[in-house]
């Protein structure tokens, strides 16, 4: 078994869609980034890549590459899934937390879990997405941005 940890953060800005876990969430601002800036999926991908010792998302999807401009992070996650498959790993489970003061994410968590599971070809009960606030403290508490943390367990295929 191998364990990986991922962390990502993006600034909130006007004129962008808010996409988390592949779900477009109604909100007055979205996350700033080269791709769709899906902070949750970026943390998940880094956890998976780290567990397999395959680097990070910056190595595989550099923000200097025009092909990744505005791309759905679900497409990037699918590519990470293929890399894991090629390297002989299967996902055991993924546990992730989005850190954001607003909006409330509970209504979207199940769809986020389904999107991650379907994209990676695993069962939904292998994915847990949680959300928390920072009680008004720090950049996430002030609503300046969002962060996400993820842990992934990989198993070698037999």
Tab-separated table of C-alpha atoms in Angstrom:
chain	number	residue	atom	x	y	z
A	1	UNK	CA	0.000	0.000	0.000
A	2	UNK	CA	1.065	3.547	-0.703
A	3	UNK	CA	-0.310	6.787	0.716
A	4	UNK	CA	-0.177	10.243	-0.854
A	5	UNK	CA	-1.208	13.696	0.321
A	6	UNK	CA	-2.333	16.591	-1.843
A	7	UNK	CA	-2.963	20.261	-1.143
A	8	UNK	CA	-4.064	23.071	-3.414
A	9	UNK	CA	-5.261	26.651	-3.095
A	10	UNK	CA	-6.778	29.132	-5.539
A	11	UNK	CA	-7.860	32.741	-5.282
A	12	UNK	CA	-11.535	33.660	-5.727
A	13	UNK	CA	-12.193	36.188	-8.491
A	14	UNK	CA	-15.004	37.778	-10.482
A	15	UNK	CA	-15.879	36.480	-13.943
A	16	UNK	CA	-15.074	32.811	-13.394
A	17	UNK	CA	-17.295	29.786	-12.786
A	18	UNK	CA	-16.887	28.027	-9.455
A	19	UNK	CA	-16.132	24.383	-10.205
A	20	UNK	CA	-15.428	21.912	-7.400
A	21	UNK	CA	-15.216	18.170	-7.913
A	22	UNK	CA	-16.393	18.711	-11.475
A	23	UNK	CA	-19.608	20.367	-10.267
A	24	UNK	CA	-20.454	23.913	-11.397
A	25	UNK	CA	-21.694	25.622	-8.221
A	26	UNK	CA	-23.758	28.806	-8.353
A	27	UNK	CA	-21.703	31.558	-6.707
A	28	UNK	CA	-20.786	35.158	-7.497
A	29	UNK	CA	-17.090	34.332	-7.913
A	30	UNK	CA	-15.001	31.471	-9.185
A	31	UNK	CA	-11.469	30.227	-8.688
A	32	UNK	CA	-8.601	31.765	-10.621
A	33	UNK	CA	-6.274	29.394	-12.439
A	34	UNK	CA	-4.953	28.190	-15.787
A	35	UNK	CA	-7.408	25.279	-16.009
A	36	UNK	CA	-10.891	25.376	-14.473
A	37	UNK	CA	-9.036	25.840	-11.139
A	38	UNK	CA	-10.930	22.984	-9.459
A	39	UNK	CA	-9.054	23.116	-6.162
A	40	UNK	CA	-10.615	19.850	-4.949
A	41	UNK	CA	-9.598	17.787	-7.973
A	42	UNK	CA	-6.132	19.353	-7.978
A	43	UNK	CA	-5.569	18.206	-4.394
A	44	UNK	CA	-6.932	14.735	-5.245
A	45	UNK	CA	-4.637	14.434	-8.268
A	46	UNK	CA	-1.594	15.481	-6.252
A	47	UNK	CA	-2.453	12.894	-3.584
A	48	UNK	CA	-2.776	10.150	-6.208
A	49	UNK	CA	0.381	11.153	-8.072
A	50	UNK	CA	2.313	11.455	-4.818
A	51	UNK	CA	1.243	8.021	-3.629
A	52	UNK	CA	2.540	6.550	-6.886
A	53	UNK	CA	5.740	8.663	-6.745
A	54	UNK	CA	4.835	10.192	-10.119
A	55	UNK	CA	5.428	13.845	-9.229
A	56	UNK	CA	2.699	16.449	-9.057
A	57	UNK	CA	0.144	18.094	-11.319
A	58	UNK	CA	2.579	20.885	-12.222
A	59	UNK	CA	4.891	18.276	-13.731
A	60	UNK	CA	2.141	16.603	-15.751
A	61	UNK	CA	-0.036	19.628	-16.581
A	62	UNK	CA	2.148	22.772	-16.547
A	63	UNK	CA	0.341	26.103	-16.475
A	64	UNK	CA	2.581	27.245	-19.315
A	65	UNK	CA	0.967	24.713	-21.670
A	66	UNK	CA	-1.807	26.337	-23.772
A	67	UNK	CA	-3.562	22.963	-24.188
A	68	UNK	CA	-4.540	23.069	-20.498
A	69	UNK	CA	-6.014	26.584	-20.544
A	70	UNK	CA	-9.576	26.335	-19.227
A	71	UNK	CA	-9.555	22.526	-19.368
A	72	UNK	CA	-11.880	20.538	-17.132
A	73	UNK	CA	-9.951	19.055	-14.234
A	74	UNK	CA	-12.059	15.906	-14.670
A	75	UNK	CA	-10.156	15.357	-17.929
A	76	UNK	CA	-6.880	15.800	-16.071
A	77	UNK	CA	-8.053	13.377	-13.369
A	78	UNK	CA	-8.874	10.807	-16.057
A	79	UNK	CA	-5.298	11.120	-17.325
A	80	UNK	CA	-3.955	10.627	-13.788
A	81	UNK	CA	-6.116	7.495	-13.540
A	82	UNK	CA	-4.472	6.146	-16.708
A	83	UNK	CA	-1.015	6.889	-15.305
A	84	UNK	CA	-1.886	4.931	-12.164
A	85	UNK	CA	-3.183	2.029	-14.238
A	86	UNK	CA	-0.005	1.992	-16.344
A	87	UNK	CA	2.095	2.047	-13.165
A	88	UNK	CA	0.253	-0.949	-11.711
A	89	UNK	CA	-1.761	0.818	-9.021
A	90	UNK	CA	-5.417	0.712	-8.033
A	91	UNK	CA	-7.109	3.317	-5.864
A	92	UNK	CA	-7.985	2.025	-2.398
A	93	UNK	CA	-9.720	5.203	-1.250
A	94	UNK	CA	-9.642	8.993	-1.396
A	95	UNK	CA	-10.497	11.302	1.497
A	96	UNK	CA	-10.673	15.021	0.685
A	97	UNK	CA	-11.663	18.243	2.405
A	98	UNK	CA	-12.534	21.570	0.797
A	99	UNK	CA	-11.803	24.605	2.981
A	100	UNK	CA	-14.103	27.517	2.123
A	101	UNK	CA	-16.150	30.028	4.089
A	102	UNK	CA	-18.843	30.218	1.379
A	103	UNK	CA	-20.820	28.857	-0.383
A	104	UNK	CA	-22.230	25.916	1.556
A	105	UNK	CA	-21.084	22.765	-0.253
A	106	UNK	CA	-23.205	20.061	1.401
A	107	UNK	CA	-25.772	19.989	-1.446
A	108	UNK	CA	-22.991	19.215	-3.969
A	109	UNK	CA	-20.802	16.729	-2.090
A	110	UNK	CA	-22.508	13.578	-3.357
A	111	UNK	CA	-22.198	14.671	-6.993
A	112	UNK	CA	-18.519	15.517	-6.415
A	113	UNK	CA	-17.931	12.021	-5.022
A	114	UNK	CA	-19.764	10.457	-7.959
A	115	UNK	CA	-17.730	12.487	-10.470
A	116	UNK	CA	-14.422	11.454	-8.905
A	117	UNK	CA	-15.419	7.799	-8.639
A	118	UNK	CA	-16.770	7.607	-12.183
A	119	UNK	CA	-13.737	9.353	-13.659
A	120	UNK	CA	-11.340	6.976	-11.907
A	121	UNK	CA	-13.474	3.865	-12.471
A	122	UNK	CA	-13.872	3.156	-8.773
A	123	UNK	CA	-16.868	2.773	-6.459
A	124	UNK	CA	-18.429	5.854	-4.911
A	125	UNK	CA	-17.875	4.401	-1.439
A	126	UNK	CA	-14.131	4.713	-2.082
A	127	UNK	CA	-14.412	8.507	-2.177
A	128	UNK	CA	-15.255	10.898	0.644
A	129	UNK	CA	-15.543	14.650	0.091
A	130	UNK	CA	-15.970	16.886	3.111
A	131	UNK	CA	-16.157	20.651	3.547
A	132	UNK	CA	-15.244	22.964	6.392
A	133	UNK	CA	-14.837	26.655	7.119
A	134	UNK	CA	-12.090	28.374	9.055
A	135	UNK	CA	-14.496	30.363	11.218
A	136	UNK	CA	-13.662	33.622	9.448
A	137	UNK	CA	-9.899	33.299	9.947
A	138	UNK	CA	-7.204	33.414	7.268
A	139	UNK	CA	-7.586	33.923	3.511
A	140	UNK	CA	-10.282	31.248	3.191
A	141	UNK	CA	-12.201	32.624	6.159
A	142	UNK	CA	-12.138	36.110	4.642
A	143	UNK	CA	-13.475	34.681	1.372
A	144	UNK	CA	-10.333	35.511	-0.607
A	145	UNK	CA	-9.822	31.958	-1.824
A	146	UNK	CA	-10.417	28.277	-1.273
A	147	UNK	CA	-8.136	25.399	-0.372
A	148	UNK	CA	-8.401	21.630	-0.448
A	149	UNK	CA	-6.535	18.734	1.121
A	150	UNK	CA	-6.687	15.110	0.033
A	151	UNK	CA	-5.239	11.792	1.084
A	152	UNK	CA	-5.211	8.778	-1.206
A	153	UNK	CA	-4.406	5.142	-0.615
A	154	UNK	CA	-3.121	3.101	-3.549
A	155	UNK	CA	-2.738	-0.645	-3.740
A	156	UNK	CA	-0.478	-2.531	-6.098
A	157	UNK	CA	-2.455	-4.576	-8.586
A	158	UNK	CA	-1.842	-8.287	-8.333
